[in-house]
Tab-separated table of C-alpha atoms in Angstrom:
chain	number	residue	atom	x	y	z
A	21	UNK	CA	69.652	-17.408	48.831
A	22	UNK	CA	67.911	-14.324	49.911
A	23	UNK	CA	68.687	-12.668	46.488
A	24	UNK	CA	67.269	-15.692	44.636
A	25	UNK	CA	64.065	-15.443	46.693
A	26	UNK	CA	63.703	-11.803	45.833
A	27	UNK	CA	64.117	-12.506	42.116
A	28	UNK	CA	61.521	-15.246	42.222
A	29	UNK	CA	59.180	-12.935	44.124
A	30	UNK	CA	59.679	-10.131	41.545
A	31	UNK	CA	59.154	-12.579	38.711
A	32	UNK	CA	55.952	-13.743	40.258
A	33	UNK	CA	54.729	-10.106	40.636
A	34	UNK	CA	55.643	-9.404	37.073
A	35	UNK	CA	53.741	-12.474	35.747
A	36	UNK	CA	50.727	-11.629	37.860
A	37	UNK	CA	50.622	-8.134	36.331
A	38	UNK	CA	50.963	-9.576	32.886
A	39	UNK	CA	48.048	-12.018	33.545
A	40	UNK	CA	45.876	-9.232	34.831
A	41	UNK	CA	46.738	-7.166	31.774
A	42	UNK	CA	45.865	-10.052	29.355
A	43	UNK	CA	42.614	-10.684	31.266
A	44	UNK	CA	41.625	-7.074	31.167
A	45	UNK	CA	42.511	-7.019	27.474
A	46	UNK	CA	40.313	-10.148	26.845
A	47	UNK	CA	37.451	-8.555	28.657
A	48	UNK	CA	37.792	-5.429	26.500
A	49	UNK	CA	37.836	-7.444	23.326
A	50	UNK	CA	34.638	-9.363	24.436
A	51	UNK	CA	32.936	-6.135	25.441
A	52	UNK	CA	33.800	-4.548	22.010
A	53	UNK	CA	32.608	-7.652	20.228
A	54	UNK	CA	29.305	-7.539	22.059
A	55	UNK	CA	28.811	-3.846	21.362
A	56	UNK	CA	29.652	-4.331	17.749
A	57	UNK	CA	27.164	-7.134	17.422
A	58	UNK	CA	24.377	-4.998	19.052
A	59	UNK	CA	25.291	-2.119	16.670
A	60	UNK	CA	25.223	-4.519	13.684
A	61	UNK	CA	21.874	-5.908	14.641
A	62	UNK	CA	20.515	-2.363	15.092
A	63	UNK	CA	21.632	-1.333	11.681
A	64	UNK	CA	20.226	-4.478	10.140
A	65	UNK	CA	16.857	-3.804	11.862
A	66	UNK	CA	16.848	-0.246	10.518
A	67	UNK	CA	17.684	-1.313	6.926
A	68	UNK	CA	14.985	-4.066	7.075
A	69	UNK	CA	12.379	-1.441	8.273
A	70	UNK	CA	13.549	0.926	5.519
A	71	UNK	CA	13.347	-1.740	2.807
A	72	UNK	CA	9.804	-2.895	3.937
A	73	UNK	CA	8.578	0.750	3.957
A	74	UNK	CA	10.009	1.254	0.371
A	75	UNK	CA	8.470	-2.024	-0.827
A	76	UNK	CA	5.127	-0.957	0.615
A	77	UNK	CA	5.258	2.455	-1.054
A	78	UNK	CA	6.051	0.758	-4.386
A	79	UNK	CA	3.159	-1.533	-4.007
A	80	UNK	CA	0.789	1.368	-3.205
A	81	UNK	CA	2.166	3.377	-6.218
A	82	UNK	CA	1.433	0.412	-8.539
A	83	UNK	CA	-2.010	0.027	-6.954
A	84	UNK	CA	-2.763	3.732	-7.085
A	85	UNK	CA	-2.050	3.931	-10.824
A	86	UNK	CA	-4.834	1.307	-11.242
A	87	UNK	CA	-2.829	-0.902	-13.499
A	88	UNK	CA	-2.655	1.598	-16.274
A	89	UNK	CA	-0.359	-0.735	-18.139
A	90	UNK	CA	-2.657	-3.691	-17.984
A	91	UNK	CA	-4.161	-2.622	-21.193
A	92	UNK	CA	-1.110	-3.854	-23.089
A	93	UNK	CA	-2.759	-7.241	-23.193
A	94	UNK	CA	-1.585	-9.789	-25.871
A	95	UNK	CA	-4.617	-9.901	-28.189
A	96	UNK	CA	-2.712	-10.804	-31.333
A	97	UNK	CA	-4.263	-13.919	-32.848
A	98	UNK	CA	-7.058	-14.062	-30.164
A	99	UNK	CA	-9.801	-12.929	-32.447
A	100	UNK	CA	-11.116	-16.085	-34.099
A	101	UNK	CA	-11.196	-16.485	-37.908
A	102	UNK	CA	-14.815	-17.529	-37.624
A	103	UNK	CA	-16.020	-14.189	-36.173
A	104	UNK	CA	-17.227	-12.277	-39.218
A	105	UNK	CA	-16.559	-8.598	-39.846
A	106	UNK	CA	-19.174	-7.341	-42.362
A	107	UNK	CA	-19.965	-4.013	-43.835
A	108	UNK	CA	-22.749	-4.761	-46.326
A	109	UNK	CA	-25.336	-7.528	-46.843
A	110	UNK	CA	-23.641	-8.709	-50.082
A	111	UNK	CA	-20.278	-8.894	-48.417
A	112	UNK	CA	-21.907	-10.703	-45.456
A	113	UNK	CA	-23.340	-13.388	-47.718
A	114	UNK	CA	-20.001	-13.950	-49.498
A	115	UNK	CA	-18.155	-14.216	-46.191
A	116	UNK	CA	-20.754	-16.640	-44.868
A	117	UNK	CA	-20.254	-18.846	-47.958
A	118	UNK	CA	-16.416	-18.701	-47.416
A	119	UNK	CA	-16.864	-19.615	-43.800
A	120	UNK	CA	-19.069	-22.584	-44.582
A	121	UNK	CA	-16.580	-23.860	-47.126
A	122	UNK	CA	-13.700	-23.492	-44.605
A	123	UNK	CA	-15.808	-25.537	-42.119
A	124	UNK	CA	-16.661	-28.249	-44.638
A	125	UNK	CA	-13.164	-28.786	-46.081
A	126	UNK	CA	-11.516	-30.142	-42.825
A	127	UNK	CA	-14.478	-32.593	-42.376
A	128	UNK	CA	-14.145	-34.399	-45.702
A	129	UNK	CA	-12.168	-37.191	-44.165
A	130	UNK	CA	-13.025	-36.586	-40.437
A	131	UNK	CA	-16.269	-36.646	-38.449
A	132	UNK	CA	-15.138	-33.974	-36.031
A	133	UNK	CA	-17.787	-31.231	-35.487
A	134	UNK	CA	-16.574	-27.627	-35.804
A	135	UNK	CA	-18.337	-24.930	-33.731
A	136	UNK	CA	-20.328	-22.583	-35.902
A	137	UNK	CA	-20.034	-18.871	-34.859
A	138	UNK	CA	-21.307	-17.542	-38.155
A	139	UNK	CA	-24.097	-15.643	-36.510
A	140	UNK	CA	-21.774	-13.966	-34.030
A	141	UNK	CA	-20.697	-10.853	-35.863
A	142	UNK	CA	-18.522	-7.948	-34.897
A	143	UNK	CA	-19.466	-5.064	-37.200
A	144	UNK	CA	-16.831	-2.557	-38.099
A	145	UNK	CA	-18.489	0.843	-37.591
A	146	UNK	CA	-18.205	3.870	-35.406
A	147	UNK	CA	-19.445	3.880	-31.841
A	148	UNK	CA	-22.148	6.446	-32.791
A	149	UNK	CA	-23.812	3.856	-35.038
A	150	UNK	CA	-23.951	1.197	-32.391
A	151	UNK	CA	-26.581	0.833	-29.538
A	152	UNK	CA	-24.299	-0.606	-26.768
A	153	UNK	CA	-25.919	-2.528	-23.990
A	154	UNK	CA	-25.427	-0.805	-20.587
A	155	UNK	CA	-23.393	-3.181	-18.375
A	156	UNK	CA	-25.993	-2.725	-15.536
A	157	UNK	CA	-29.091	-2.417	-17.648
A	158	UNK	CA	-32.371	-3.042	-15.789
A	159	UNK	CA	-30.767	-2.794	-12.393
A	160	UNK	CA	-30.648	-0.123	-9.658
A	161	UNK	CA	-27.345	1.721	-9.651
A	162	UNK	CA	-25.918	5.227	-9.461
A	163	UNK	CA	-22.813	6.913	-10.872
A	164	UNK	CA	-20.575	7.243	-7.843
A	165	UNK	CA	-17.355	8.423	-9.590
A	166	UNK	CA	-16.978	9.941	-13.140
A	167	UNK	CA	-14.125	9.702	-15.601
A	168	UNK	CA	-11.225	12.105	-14.962
A	169	UNK	CA	-9.211	13.407	-12.079
A	170	UNK	CA	-10.618	13.008	-8.569
A	171	UNK	CA	-9.612	12.647	-4.905
A	172	UNK	CA	-8.880	8.903	-4.436
A	173	UNK	CA	-11.465	7.518	-1.885
A	174	UNK	CA	-8.692	5.332	-0.159
A	175	UNK	CA	-5.473	7.258	-0.598
A	176	UNK	CA	-6.986	10.744	-0.300
A	177	UNK	CA	-4.709	12.112	-3.113
A	178	UNK	CA	-5.549	13.571	-6.588
A	179	UNK	CA	-5.564	10.654	-9.139
A	180	UNK	CA	-6.775	10.078	-12.615
A	181	UNK	CA	-9.856	7.832	-12.734
A	182	UNK	CA	-9.695	5.900	-15.998
A	183	UNK	CA	-13.380	4.783	-16.047
A	184	UNK	CA	-16.842	5.131	-14.476
A	185	UNK	CA	-17.798	3.734	-11.102
A	186	UNK	CA	-21.455	2.527	-10.690
A	187	UNK	CA	-22.526	1.819	-7.143
A	188	UNK	CA	-24.930	-1.079	-6.908
A	189	UNK	CA	-25.797	-3.903	-4.591
A	190	UNK	CA	-23.575	-7.029	-4.445
A	191	UNK	CA	-24.686	-9.707	-6.810
A	192	UNK	CA	-26.263	-7.323	-9.394
A	193	UNK	CA	-25.631	-8.872	-12.864
A	194	UNK	CA	-23.091	-7.338	-15.234
A	195	UNK	CA	-23.602	-7.594	-18.923
A	196	UNK	CA	-21.375	-7.338	-21.970
A	197	UNK	CA	-21.934	-4.120	-23.913
A	198	UNK	CA	-21.559	-5.900	-27.272
A	199	UNK	CA	-20.426	-9.095	-29.051
A	200	UNK	CA	-16.884	-9.983	-28.389
A	201	UNK	CA	-14.088	-12.263	-27.215
A	202	UNK	CA	-12.942	-12.439	-23.687
A	203	UNK	CA	-9.205	-11.798	-23.786
A	204	UNK	CA	-8.599	-11.381	-20.024
A	205	UNK	CA	-10.406	-12.809	-16.988
A	206	UNK	CA	-8.563	-13.069	-13.678
A	207	UNK	CA	-7.405	-11.095	-10.610
A	208	UNK	CA	-5.335	-7.869	-11.123
A	209	UNK	CA	-3.736	-5.698	-8.566
A	210	UNK	CA	-6.096	-2.954	-7.401
A	211	UNK	CA	-8.899	-4.171	-9.761
A	212	UNK	CA	-9.720	-7.437	-8.073
A	213	UNK	CA	-11.722	-9.658	-10.396
A	214	UNK	CA	-10.970	-8.027	-13.785
A	215	UNK	CA	-12.161	-8.781	-17.252
A	216	UNK	CA	-11.447	-7.401	-20.689
A	217	UNK	CA	-13.581	-8.019	-23.762
A	218	UNK	CA	-12.359	-7.343	-27.317
A	219	UNK	CA	-15.253	-6.115	-29.565
A	220	UNK	CA	-13.130	-5.676	-32.650
A	221	UNK	CA	-12.514	-2.434	-34.567
A	222	UNK	CA	-9.891	-1.467	-31.862
A	223	UNK	CA	-12.607	-1.313	-29.163
A	224	UNK	CA	-12.332	-3.068	-25.807
A	225	UNK	CA	-14.472	-2.932	-22.599
A	226	UNK	CA	-13.127	-3.682	-19.106
A	227	UNK	CA	-14.997	-4.588	-15.855
A	228	UNK	CA	-13.411	-4.568	-12.333
A	229	UNK	CA	-14.125	-5.338	-8.721
A	230	UNK	CA	-16.527	-8.140	-9.589
A	231	UNK	CA	-17.619	-10.690	-6.901
A	232	UNK	CA	-18.202	-13.394	-9.625
A	233	UNK	CA	-16.911	-13.874	-13.103
A	234	UNK	CA	-19.390	-15.851	-15.201
A	235	UNK	CA	-17.175	-16.341	-18.258
A	236	UNK	CA	-13.453	-17.200	-18.868
A	237	UNK	CA	-10.670	-16.171	-21.120
A	238	UNK	CA	-11.269	-17.243	-24.760
A	239	UNK	CA	-15.076	-17.313	-24.504
A	240	UNK	CA	-17.073	-15.824	-27.413
A	241	UNK	CA	-20.065	-13.827	-26.089
A	242	UNK	CA	-22.983	-11.817	-27.460
A	243	UNK	CA	-24.283	-8.356	-26.618
A	244	UNK	CA	-26.292	-8.515	-23.321
A	245	UNK	CA	-24.782	-11.783	-22.067
A	246	UNK	CA	-24.118	-11.957	-18.392
A	247	UNK	CA	-20.391	-11.913	-17.614
A	248	UNK	CA	-20.242	-11.512	-13.910
A	249	UNK	CA	-21.751	-9.850	-10.813
A	250	UNK	CA	-21.101	-6.661	-8.819
A	251	UNK	CA	-18.764	-6.834	-5.865
A	252	UNK	CA	-15.836	-5.090	-4.132
A	253	UNK	CA	-12.855	-7.326	-4.794
A	254	UNK	CA	-9.526	-5.465	-5.001
A	255	UNK	CA	-9.046	-1.848	-3.852
A	256	UNK	CA	-12.628	-0.804	-3.133
A	257	UNK	CA	-14.623	0.934	-0.402
A	258	UNK	CA	-17.980	-0.517	-1.365
A	259	UNK	CA	-19.802	-2.738	-3.851
A	260	UNK	CA	-19.586	-1.176	-7.281
A	261	UNK	CA	-18.579	-1.769	-11.001
A	262	UNK	CA	-15.545	-0.037	-12.263
A	263	UNK	CA	-16.190	0.180	-16.076
A	264	UNK	CA	-13.673	1.192	-18.715
A	265	UNK	CA	-13.604	1.614	-22.551
A	266	UNK	CA	-10.319	1.227	-24.320
A	267	UNK	CA	-10.168	2.556	-27.957
A	268	UNK	CA	-6.979	1.672	-29.822
A	269	UNK	CA	-5.267	0.740	-26.465
A	270	UNK	CA	-6.085	4.123	-24.943
A	271	UNK	CA	-8.659	4.597	-22.054
A	272	UNK	CA	-11.455	6.985	-23.076
A	273	UNK	CA	-14.534	8.323	-21.418
A	274	UNK	CA	-17.219	5.540	-21.419
A	275	UNK	CA	-19.934	8.204	-21.534
A	276	UNK	CA	-19.427	8.571	-25.191
A	277	UNK	CA	-20.344	4.959	-25.760
A	278	UNK	CA	-23.120	4.080	-23.356
């Protein structure tokens, strides 16, 4: 009987040790699991911060380049058939007659009026032969940043400035430099309210940071028409007009045109 009691006692001690061992093992597993979760969260937080930093750097890079690739605008087919391109009075007269015939033919069986843009001409000639209208004519302004390399006023690094900056009060009217067709009018990264006008003969003019845009995409306008007002939308440190000239899809110095 005594031997049996001893065996039972020893068995109880053995089971107790096993239970303690299992309990300690469970505590170790739980502790490791908690530590692993903390490490996982820490790594996820670091990766998220790294990703946000790289995304911000990418956005700044795109903004700093001032949308250089925005000039690849789809202008194919945007220039209306009824905008004449003339080179001499005789040819002008012939083209006017052709335009009138084209306008009359669709109306033989319909009473639908067709807009007449015969008097809105885009002449094919060199820029030296054209007296372009200054975009801020008859207003007070100053040239605050020329065309070419400069230290960017916001990012403080050397960047290529693809136009001319004219500092002026908010609300100063902006005019089209010549007859043309508005092929872009909307918000662009860095440029804010941004407009591009196709003047024909491979020439376009662009206007940025406007507070107000007075015309929309597809509008046909004349030289000297008001197209908007000076502002500081987009990446700007003050009210000004960023003005560009694009010749054959390449940005050139506007000083040679106005």
